[in-house]
Short mmCIF file of C-alpha atoms in Angstrom, two decimals:
data_model
loop_
_atom_site.label_atom_id
_atom_site.label_comp_id
_atom_site.label_asym_id
_atom_site.label_seq_id
_atom_site.Cartn_x
_atom_site.Cartn_y
_atom_site.Cartn_z
CA UNK A 51 -74.42 -24.96 -64.36
CA UNK A 52 -71.94 -24.35 -61.10
CA UNK A 53 -74.05 -24.31 -57.65
CA UNK A 54 -73.76 -20.82 -56.73
CA UNK A 55 -75.64 -19.06 -59.83
CA UNK A 56 -73.20 -15.58 -58.32
CA UNK A 57 -70.38 -17.55 -59.58
CA UNK A 58 -72.54 -18.19 -62.88
CA UNK A 59 -72.51 -16.11 -66.91
CA UNK A 60 -75.62 -17.03 -69.80
CA UNK A 61 -73.32 -19.45 -70.75
CA UNK A 62 -73.31 -23.47 -70.00
CA UNK A 63 -70.44 -24.14 -67.54
CA UNK A 64 -68.36 -21.04 -67.47
CA UNK A 65 -68.02 -19.09 -64.71
CA UNK A 66 -68.07 -15.19 -64.00
CA UNK A 67 -64.38 -15.33 -62.04
CA UNK A 68 -65.21 -11.37 -60.94
CA UNK A 69 -68.76 -12.89 -59.76
CA UNK A 70 -66.84 -15.75 -58.49
CA UNK A 71 -63.54 -13.43 -56.45
CA UNK A 72 -66.50 -11.59 -55.33
CA UNK A 73 -67.36 -14.47 -52.54
CA UNK A 74 -64.20 -15.83 -52.34
CA UNK A 75 -64.11 -12.62 -51.14
CA UNK A 76 -66.61 -12.67 -48.81
CA UNK A 77 -66.07 -16.52 -47.55
CA UNK A 78 -67.10 -18.55 -49.87
CA UNK A 79 -65.58 -22.33 -50.40
CA UNK A 80 -64.30 -22.81 -53.87
CA UNK A 81 -65.76 -26.08 -55.02
CA UNK A 82 -64.59 -29.25 -57.06
CA UNK A 83 -66.31 -28.19 -60.09
CA UNK A 84 -65.94 -24.70 -60.27
CA UNK A 85 -61.68 -25.73 -59.95
CA UNK A 86 -61.64 -27.68 -63.13
CA UNK A 87 -63.94 -25.14 -64.32
CA UNK A 88 -60.49 -22.25 -63.47
CA UNK A 89 -57.68 -24.58 -64.80
CA UNK A 90 -59.97 -26.20 -68.10
CA UNK A 91 -61.15 -21.86 -68.87
CA UNK A 92 -60.48 -20.78 -72.38
CA UNK A 93 -57.24 -18.85 -73.39
CA UNK A 94 -59.87 -15.94 -73.98
CA UNK A 95 -60.93 -15.38 -70.83
CA UNK A 96 -57.23 -15.27 -69.65
CA UNK A 97 -57.76 -12.05 -68.61
CA UNK A 98 -60.75 -11.62 -67.06
CA UNK A 99 -59.64 -14.42 -64.97
CA UNK A 100 -56.48 -13.29 -64.08
CA UNK A 101 -57.98 -9.82 -63.55
CA UNK A 102 -60.33 -11.59 -60.34
CA UNK A 103 -57.89 -13.99 -58.93
CA UNK A 104 -56.08 -9.88 -58.71
CA UNK A 105 -58.79 -8.43 -57.05
CA UNK A 106 -58.61 -10.70 -53.64
CA UNK A 107 -54.72 -10.56 -54.27
CA UNK A 108 -55.31 -7.05 -54.12
CA UNK A 109 -57.39 -7.20 -51.26
CA UNK A 110 -55.37 -8.69 -48.94
CA UNK A 111 -51.80 -7.65 -49.88
CA UNK A 112 -52.51 -4.04 -51.46
CA UNK A 113 -49.75 -3.81 -53.68
CA UNK A 114 -46.93 -5.41 -51.55
CA UNK A 115 -44.65 -7.80 -53.22
CA UNK A 116 -42.96 -10.11 -50.12
CA UNK A 117 -39.59 -11.28 -50.98
CA UNK A 118 -37.82 -14.77 -49.84
CA UNK A 119 -34.17 -15.46 -50.52
CA UNK A 120 -33.11 -19.04 -49.70
CA UNK A 121 -29.65 -20.46 -48.29
CA UNK A 122 -29.25 -24.15 -48.86
CA UNK A 123 -26.84 -24.85 -46.13
CA UNK A 124 -26.36 -28.46 -47.07
CA UNK A 125 -26.85 -29.54 -51.17
CA UNK A 126 -27.12 -33.01 -51.80
CA UNK A 127 -26.46 -36.86 -51.17
CA UNK A 128 -29.15 -37.03 -49.77
CA UNK A 129 -31.23 -40.50 -48.99
CA UNK A 130 -34.16 -40.57 -50.68
CA UNK A 131 -35.45 -40.95 -54.40
CA UNK A 132 -38.10 -38.05 -54.77
CA UNK A 133 -38.03 -38.57 -58.68
CA UNK A 134 -38.39 -34.78 -59.63
CA UNK A 135 -35.17 -33.31 -57.09
CA UNK A 136 -31.11 -32.72 -58.34
CA UNK A 137 -30.01 -33.59 -55.12
CA UNK A 138 -32.28 -36.83 -55.31
CA UNK A 139 -30.32 -40.99 -54.57
CA UNK A 140 -28.44 -41.31 -58.31
CA UNK A 141 -29.43 -38.30 -59.34
CA UNK A 142 -26.35 -37.98 -62.27
CA UNK A 143 -26.99 -33.80 -62.28
CA UNK A 144 -24.13 -31.96 -61.82
CA UNK A 145 -25.36 -30.25 -58.76
CA UNK A 146 -23.22 -28.03 -56.37
CA UNK A 147 -21.64 -30.99 -53.73
CA UNK A 148 -20.98 -30.01 -49.27
CA UNK A 149 -22.59 -30.96 -46.43
CA UNK A 150 -23.54 -27.87 -44.60
CA UNK A 151 -22.32 -24.59 -43.86
CA UNK A 152 -20.48 -23.23 -40.73
CA UNK A 153 -22.45 -20.69 -39.39
CA UNK A 154 -20.60 -17.36 -39.81
CA UNK A 155 -20.59 -18.54 -44.44
CA UNK A 156 -24.80 -18.67 -44.13
CA UNK A 157 -25.31 -15.32 -42.01
CA UNK A 158 -22.96 -13.75 -44.79
CA UNK A 159 -25.50 -15.31 -47.68
CA UNK A 160 -28.44 -14.67 -46.18
CA UNK A 161 -27.05 -11.06 -45.40
CA UNK A 162 -26.64 -10.19 -49.34
CA UNK A 163 -30.63 -11.13 -49.79
CA UNK A 164 -31.97 -8.93 -46.43
CA UNK A 165 -29.42 -5.84 -48.25
CA UNK A 166 -31.44 -6.27 -51.50
CA UNK A 167 -35.16 -6.89 -50.13
CA UNK A 168 -35.39 -9.34 -48.72
CA UNK A 169 -37.66 -10.06 -45.91
CA UNK A 170 -37.97 -13.80 -44.75
CA UNK A 171 -34.73 -15.59 -45.00
CA UNK A 172 -35.40 -19.68 -45.80
CA UNK A 173 -32.40 -21.80 -43.92
CA UNK A 174 -32.55 -25.41 -46.30
CA UNK A 175 -31.10 -27.95 -45.89
CA UNK A 176 -30.97 -31.03 -48.11
CA UNK A 177 -31.28 -35.33 -46.48
CA UNK A 178 -34.71 -37.31 -44.70
CA UNK A 179 -35.09 -35.73 -42.01
CA UNK A 180 -32.74 -33.25 -40.02
CA UNK A 181 -31.32 -35.57 -36.69
CA UNK A 182 -30.82 -33.62 -33.16
CA UNK A 183 -27.42 -32.51 -33.50
CA UNK A 184 -28.41 -30.46 -36.85
CA UNK A 185 -31.03 -29.84 -35.18
CA UNK A 186 -29.01 -27.40 -33.30
CA UNK A 187 -27.02 -26.42 -35.44
CA UNK A 188 -28.91 -24.80 -37.78
CA UNK A 189 -30.64 -22.95 -34.07
CA UNK A 190 -27.10 -22.02 -34.14
CA UNK A 191 -27.35 -20.61 -37.64
CA UNK A 192 -30.92 -18.84 -36.31
CA UNK A 193 -29.76 -17.37 -33.85
CA UNK A 194 -26.76 -15.23 -35.29
CA UNK A 195 -28.50 -14.26 -37.90
CA UNK A 196 -31.46 -13.00 -35.51
CA UNK A 197 -28.93 -11.33 -33.88
CA UNK A 198 -27.70 -9.08 -36.50
CA UNK A 199 -31.80 -8.70 -37.97
CA UNK A 200 -34.23 -9.03 -35.40
CA UNK A 201 -36.64 -8.50 -37.57
CA UNK A 202 -36.05 -10.64 -40.59
CA UNK A 203 -38.54 -14.17 -41.00
CA UNK A 204 -36.62 -16.80 -40.69
CA UNK A 205 -38.67 -19.97 -42.32
CA UNK A 206 -36.06 -23.33 -41.54
CA UNK A 207 -36.65 -26.08 -44.13
CA UNK A 208 -34.88 -29.74 -42.76
CA UNK A 209 -37.25 -32.39 -44.09
CA UNK A 210 -39.36 -34.80 -41.91
CA UNK A 211 -40.08 -33.53 -38.68
CA UNK A 212 -39.56 -35.81 -35.06
CA UNK A 213 -41.51 -35.11 -32.23
CA UNK A 214 -39.84 -32.39 -30.98
CA UNK A 215 -38.10 -30.86 -32.80
CA UNK A 216 -40.35 -28.32 -34.29
CA UNK A 217 -40.85 -27.22 -30.37
CA UNK A 218 -36.73 -26.62 -30.88
CA UNK A 219 -36.42 -24.38 -33.45
CA UNK A 220 -39.28 -22.06 -32.06
CA UNK A 221 -37.36 -21.44 -28.72
CA UNK A 222 -34.24 -20.25 -31.14
CA UNK A 223 -36.45 -17.88 -32.96
CA UNK A 224 -37.54 -19.91 -36.15
CA UNK A 225 -40.74 -18.61 -37.60
CA UNK A 226 -42.25 -21.09 -40.12
CA UNK A 227 -41.73 -24.41 -41.64
CA UNK A 228 -41.59 -25.30 -44.77
CA UNK A 229 -42.37 -29.22 -46.17
CA UNK A 230 -44.61 -28.85 -49.51
CA UNK A 231 -46.93 -31.46 -50.49
CA UNK A 232 -45.49 -31.98 -53.96
CA UNK A 233 -48.23 -32.81 -55.13
CA UNK A 234 -52.10 -34.98 -54.53
CA UNK A 235 -52.28 -37.88 -51.84
CA UNK A 236 -53.49 -39.92 -55.38
CA UNK A 237 -50.19 -39.32 -57.03
CA UNK A 238 -47.88 -39.46 -54.87
CA UNK A 239 -46.51 -43.30 -54.61
CA UNK A 240 -45.56 -41.96 -58.55
CA UNK A 241 -43.38 -39.52 -57.75
CA UNK A 242 -41.21 -41.13 -54.46
CA UNK A 243 -41.83 -44.39 -52.44
CA UNK A 244 -38.72 -43.58 -49.84
CA UNK A 245 -41.03 -41.88 -47.96
CA UNK A 246 -45.07 -41.64 -48.35
CA UNK A 247 -47.85 -38.93 -48.13
CA UNK A 248 -48.85 -39.17 -44.45
CA UNK A 249 -45.18 -38.19 -44.09
CA UNK A 250 -45.43 -34.89 -44.86
CA UNK A 251 -49.00 -34.24 -43.41
CA UNK A 252 -47.41 -35.11 -40.18
CA UNK A 253 -44.40 -32.64 -40.32
CA UNK A 254 -46.55 -29.73 -41.49
CA UNK A 255 -48.88 -30.67 -38.29
CA UNK A 256 -45.65 -31.18 -36.25
CA UNK A 257 -44.56 -27.16 -37.54
CA UNK A 258 -48.51 -26.47 -36.47
CA UNK A 259 -48.28 -27.67 -32.62
CA UNK A 260 -45.99 -25.98 -31.87
CA UNK A 261 -46.41 -22.20 -33.05
CA UNK A 262 -44.21 -22.10 -36.24
CA UNK A 263 -46.24 -20.50 -39.27
CA UNK A 264 -46.94 -23.69 -42.26
CA UNK A 265 -45.41 -22.98 -45.04
CA UNK A 266 -46.62 -26.07 -47.94
CA UNK A 267 -47.19 -25.88 -51.73
CA UNK A 268 -46.32 -27.23 -54.98
CA UNK A 269 -44.63 -28.90 -57.80
CA UNK A 270 -46.48 -28.44 -60.80
CA UNK A 271 -45.80 -29.94 -64.55
CA UNK A 272 -45.28 -33.74 -62.95
CA UNK A 273 -47.79 -34.78 -64.74
CA UNK A 274 -50.99 -34.79 -61.88
CA UNK A 275 -54.31 -35.11 -63.86
CA UNK A 276 -56.18 -32.01 -63.24
CA UNK A 277 -58.74 -33.07 -60.34
CA UNK A 278 -54.98 -34.52 -58.74
CA UNK A 279 -53.88 -30.83 -58.67
CA UNK A 280 -57.41 -29.78 -57.45
CA UNK A 281 -57.01 -32.74 -55.25
CA UNK A 282 -54.06 -31.08 -54.15
CA UNK A 283 -55.08 -27.41 -54.17
CA UNK A 284 -57.72 -28.49 -51.80
CA UNK A 285 -55.46 -29.97 -48.88
CA UNK A 286 -53.38 -27.43 -49.06
CA UNK A 287 -56.95 -26.31 -48.41
CA UNK A 288 -57.35 -28.34 -45.24
CA UNK A 289 -54.13 -27.59 -43.73
CA UNK A 290 -53.88 -24.16 -43.52
CA UNK A 291 -51.23 -23.49 -45.19
CA UNK A 292 -50.17 -19.62 -45.04
CA UNK A 293 -47.76 -19.58 -46.95
CA UNK A 294 -47.95 -21.42 -50.02
CA UNK A 295 -44.89 -21.59 -52.85
CA UNK A 296 -45.71 -22.95 -56.24
CA UNK A 297 -43.11 -24.64 -57.99
CA UNK A 298 -42.59 -25.19 -61.90
CA UNK A 299 -41.44 -29.00 -62.93
CA UNK A 300 -37.53 -27.88 -64.87
CA UNK A 301 -36.99 -31.35 -65.63
CA UNK A 302 -33.35 -32.73 -65.58
CA UNK A 303 -31.59 -35.61 -67.43
CA UNK A 304 -30.73 -38.30 -65.00
CA UNK A 305 -34.30 -39.41 -63.57
CA UNK A 306 -37.19 -40.48 -63.95
CA UNK A 307 -39.05 -36.69 -64.98
CA UNK A 308 -35.95 -36.10 -67.66
CA UNK A 309 -37.87 -34.46 -70.31
CA UNK A 310 -41.20 -33.93 -68.92
CA UNK A 311 -42.47 -30.23 -70.44
CA UNK A 312 -46.19 -30.37 -69.90
CA UNK A 313 -46.72 -26.36 -69.05
CA UNK A 314 -47.45 -23.39 -70.65
CA UNK A 315 -47.30 -19.59 -69.73
CA UNK A 316 -51.20 -19.30 -69.15
CA UNK A 317 -51.14 -23.32 -67.74
CA UNK A 318 -49.08 -21.41 -64.84
CA UNK A 319 -50.93 -18.08 -64.93
CA UNK A 320 -54.70 -20.41 -64.52
CA UNK A 321 -52.44 -22.56 -61.22
CA UNK A 322 -51.88 -19.83 -59.77
CA UNK A 323 -54.96 -18.63 -60.48
CA UNK A 324 -56.49 -21.55 -58.66
CA UNK A 325 -54.78 -21.39 -55.58
CA UNK A 326 -56.03 -17.44 -54.96
CA UNK A 327 -59.32 -18.42 -55.09
CA UNK A 328 -58.95 -21.29 -52.95
CA UNK A 329 -57.05 -19.87 -50.74
CA UNK A 330 -57.32 -16.11 -50.86
CA UNK A 331 -55.37 -14.97 -48.35
CA UNK A 332 -52.30 -16.36 -48.05
CA UNK A 333 -49.25 -16.35 -48.50
CA UNK A 334 -49.00 -17.10 -52.82
CA UNK A 335 -45.13 -17.83 -53.72
CA UNK A 336 -44.15 -18.54 -57.25
CA UNK A 337 -41.05 -19.73 -56.54
CA UNK A 338 -38.24 -22.20 -58.39
CA UNK A 339 -39.49 -22.92 -62.84
CA UNK A 340 -41.11 -19.72 -62.87
CA UNK A 341 -38.27 -17.85 -65.28
CA UNK A 342 -38.20 -20.71 -67.15
CA UNK A 343 -42.62 -21.75 -67.47
CA UNK A 344 -44.31 -18.19 -66.59
CA UNK A 345 -41.60 -16.69 -68.89
CA UNK A 346 -42.85 -13.02 -70.46
CA UNK A 347 -45.86 -13.72 -67.69
CA UNK A 348 -43.79 -13.39 -64.97
CA UNK A 349 -44.85 -9.90 -64.70
CA UNK A 350 -48.90 -10.80 -64.87
CA UNK A 351 -48.76 -13.54 -61.99
CA UNK A 352 -47.36 -10.88 -59.49
CA UNK A 353 -50.81 -9.20 -60.37
CA UNK A 354 -51.98 -13.73 -58.51
CA UNK A 355 -49.39 -14.06 -56.27
CA UNK A 356 -48.14 -11.82 -53.96
CA UNK A 357 -44.61 -13.26 -52.72
CA UNK A 358 -41.86 -14.61 -54.83
CA UNK A 359 -37.79 -15.87 -54.22
CA UNK A 360 -34.68 -13.22 -55.11
CA UNK A 361 -32.15 -14.88 -57.42
CA UNK A 362 -31.00 -17.95 -57.17
CA UNK A 363 -32.96 -21.41 -55.14
CA UNK A 364 -31.46 -24.09 -54.25
CA UNK A 365 -29.38 -25.89 -57.09
CA UNK A 366 -30.12 -24.95 -59.39
CA UNK A 367 -30.25 -20.24 -61.24
CA UNK A 368 -32.50 -18.49 -61.55
CA UNK A 369 -33.25 -14.58 -63.15
CA UNK A 370 -31.03 -12.16 -62.28
CA UNK A 371 -31.67 -10.18 -58.54
CA UNK A 372 -32.01 -7.28 -60.09
CA UNK A 373 -34.41 -7.93 -62.33
CA UNK A 374 -36.25 -9.75 -60.15
CA UNK A 375 -36.55 -6.24 -58.50
CA UNK A 376 -37.31 -4.39 -61.75
CA UNK A 377 -39.93 -6.12 -62.42
CA UNK A 378 -41.55 -5.22 -59.33
CA UNK A 379 -41.36 -1.99 -59.81
CA UNK A 380 -42.20 -1.86 -63.81
CA UNK A 381 -45.43 -4.03 -62.23
CA UNK A 382 -46.80 -0.28 -59.72
CA UNK A 383 -46.23 -3.04 -57.14
CA UNK A 384 -43.41 -2.36 -53.83
CA UNK A 385 -41.08 -4.61 -51.94
CA UNK A 386 -43.36 -5.82 -48.70
CA UNK A 387 -41.33 -3.30 -45.82
CA UNK A 388 -39.25 -0.90 -48.56
CA UNK A 389 -42.07 1.80 -47.68
CA UNK A 390 -42.39 0.52 -43.51
CA UNK A 391 -45.90 -0.77 -44.08
CA UNK A 392 -47.42 -3.94 -44.43
CA UNK A 393 -49.71 -5.85 -46.22
CA UNK A 394 -53.65 -5.92 -45.81
CA UNK A 395 -55.39 -8.58 -44.49
CA UNK A 396 -54.59 -12.36 -42.84
CA UNK A 397 -52.51 -14.73 -43.47
CA UNK A 398 -53.76 -17.87 -44.36
CA UNK A 399 -56.13 -20.40 -46.24
CA UNK A 400 -57.50 -20.90 -42.67
CA UNK A 401 -59.22 -17.76 -43.30
CA UNK A 402 -60.89 -18.58 -47.07
CA UNK A 403 -63.41 -21.44 -44.94
CA UNK A 404 -60.25 -23.99 -45.29
CA UNK A 405 -56.73 -24.89 -44.73
CA UNK A 406 -42.02 -25.52 -50.25
CA UNK A 407 -37.81 -23.89 -54.45
CA UNK A 408 -37.71 -24.27 -53.71
CA UNK A 409 -40.98 -26.17 -52.64
CA UNK A 410 -40.83 -28.75 -49.54
CA UNK A 411 -38.72 -30.30 -51.07
CA UNK A 412 -35.32 -31.38 -50.05
CA UNK A 413 -35.89 -34.87 -51.29
CA UNK A 414 -37.74 -35.97 -48.05
CA UNK A 415 -38.99 -32.30 -48.58
CA UNK A 416 -36.35 -30.23 -47.25
CA UNK A 417 -36.28 -26.93 -49.74
CA UNK A 418 -38.22 -24.01 -50.38
CA UNK A 419 -37.94 -23.96 -53.65
CA UNK A 420 -36.04 -24.58 -56.98
CA UNK A 421 -38.51 -26.73 -59.10
CA UNK A 422 -39.93 -29.09 -56.77
CA UNK A 423 -36.18 -29.54 -56.42
CA UNK A 424 -35.40 -30.04 -60.47
CA UNK A 425 -31.88 -29.10 -61.70
CA UNK A 426 -32.46 -25.99 -64.59
CA UNK A 427 -29.54 -26.55 -65.04
CA UNK A 428 -29.36 -30.13 -65.95
CA UNK A 429 -32.63 -29.64 -67.95
CA UNK A 430 -32.27 -31.27 -71.77
CA UNK A 431 -31.61 -28.24 -74.34
CA UNK A 432 -33.49 -30.84 -77.46
CA UNK A 433 -36.91 -31.13 -75.20
CA UNK A 434 -36.53 -27.91 -74.03
CA UNK A 435 -36.22 -26.49 -78.13
CA UNK A 436 -39.80 -28.34 -78.34
CA UNK A 437 -41.69 -25.90 -75.92
CA UNK A 438 -40.36 -22.14 -76.16
CA UNK A 439 -38.53 -22.91 -73.27
CA UNK A 440 -35.21 -20.93 -74.48
CA UNK A 441 -32.30 -24.19 -74.18
CA UNK A 442 -30.59 -21.39 -72.19
CA UNK A 443 -32.78 -20.45 -69.35
CA UNK A 444 -30.88 -23.97 -67.54
CA UNK A 445 -27.92 -23.24 -65.05
CA UNK A 446 -26.76 -24.86 -62.79
CA UNK A 447 -26.03 -23.40 -59.34
CA UNK A 448 -23.10 -22.00 -59.26
CA UNK A 449 -22.56 -18.93 -57.04
CA UNK A 450 -23.24 -18.37 -53.79
CA UNK A 451 -23.31 -20.95 -50.91
CA UNK A 452 -21.03 -23.25 -51.28
CA UNK A 453 -19.14 -21.88 -53.72
CA UNK A 454 -15.95 -19.17 -52.98
CA UNK A 455 -18.82 -16.45 -56.22
CA UNK A 456 -20.99 -13.84 -55.06
CA UNK A 457 -24.39 -14.63 -53.99
CA UNK A 458 -27.06 -13.49 -56.73
CA UNK A 459 -28.63 -10.54 -55.32
#
C-alpha cells in the first residue's frame, strides 16, 4: 500500500486514480511508487486512469487545445550521434537536407500554421548548438515574424546554448526555448555519447535564467525501463518545465534504434497520464509519433494532453492538419485563442510543488518534435507489420520547409 491512504483502494497495491487526482489538484506530489503503479496499471483500469488525468487537464486548461506549428529552419547534417535521430551523424535516412531558410521563407512557412490556428511557432534547427551568427540569424527571423504576428508566441529550438545566447534570443522576442531531456540521466549514455545529460540540463537552466519559458520533454519507447521513465518525468518536474512535449519513438532504418517497436496505444495513454499526474499544470503536448502509436486513441489522449503539433514534424509527415483540427472539434474541444478565450490555471510543473518532434532533439537537442528526430518515413515496413502499425503510416516529409510544395497546415 502507498503512504497516502486517499490515493489507494481496498485492493492491495491498486490506486484510486480519482482520489490521486484530487490530491494532486490540491498540491500533492506524486511518489515513485504511485508513478510506477500508473505505468503498470491493468487494461481494465485505463479509462478510470484517463478520466482522473483528464480532470486535472480540465481544471488547468478547460476545453482548450494549444496548437503549435514547427518550422524546420535547417535540416540534417548534424554532427551529434543521438541514436534516435534521423539527422544524426551517419544517418542513412533519406530525409530533406538543407541549410538555413531565408527569413522570408521561414516567415511564410510559419504563416501557414498561424492561419490554421497555431498560437505558438517553433523555430528549429539541427546541430549541436548555434553559433553567435546563428543566433543573430534566428533573431532576425523572429523580428520579422513578430512584426507580422505580434500575438504569436515563438519557441526557439537550436540545441545546446552558450553563455549569453539565451538572453539575445529573449531580447529578439523569443518567448520560450525547447531542449528536451529525452530520457533519464541513468539511461542517457545508451542513446547518445557526443554530449552529456548535464549539457541538456544546463541549456534549460540558461533559458530559464534569461527569462525564457522552459520547454523540455521526452522521447518514449527507446527501451527505457519503467523506473527510468519515472526518473525522467520527475526530472522534468524538478526542472520546472512549463511545456512538456512527449514524443513516441518512430524507429527507422540506418540508426541504432531501427526496428524498435515497444509501444502500444494503451502504454502511450499511461505515459501521458503519468506526466499529467506528476505535473498537473504543465502544458502537456502529444508530439511526434502520436499518429503511429496512439492511433485510434488520439482523441482520448487529447483529454489528457492539452497541446499538439499541427500537421508535419521536422523530417516526417504527420496527420493531415485538417484531420487534426477535426479531431479537436469532434472531441468537444476548442483551439486556444480561436474564441478569444484563454486556458484556466497557471502553466508549469512548479505549481505542482516541483519543477521537446520534434522533442528537444536536433541531435544535440535542437528539435521540438519528431519522435526524437526520428523519421517515420524511413521506418521498416516489416517491423511495423508486426505491431498493428500500418506500414504506410510512416512518411518522410517532402512538403513544406525546404521544398516547393505547400506545407501541411
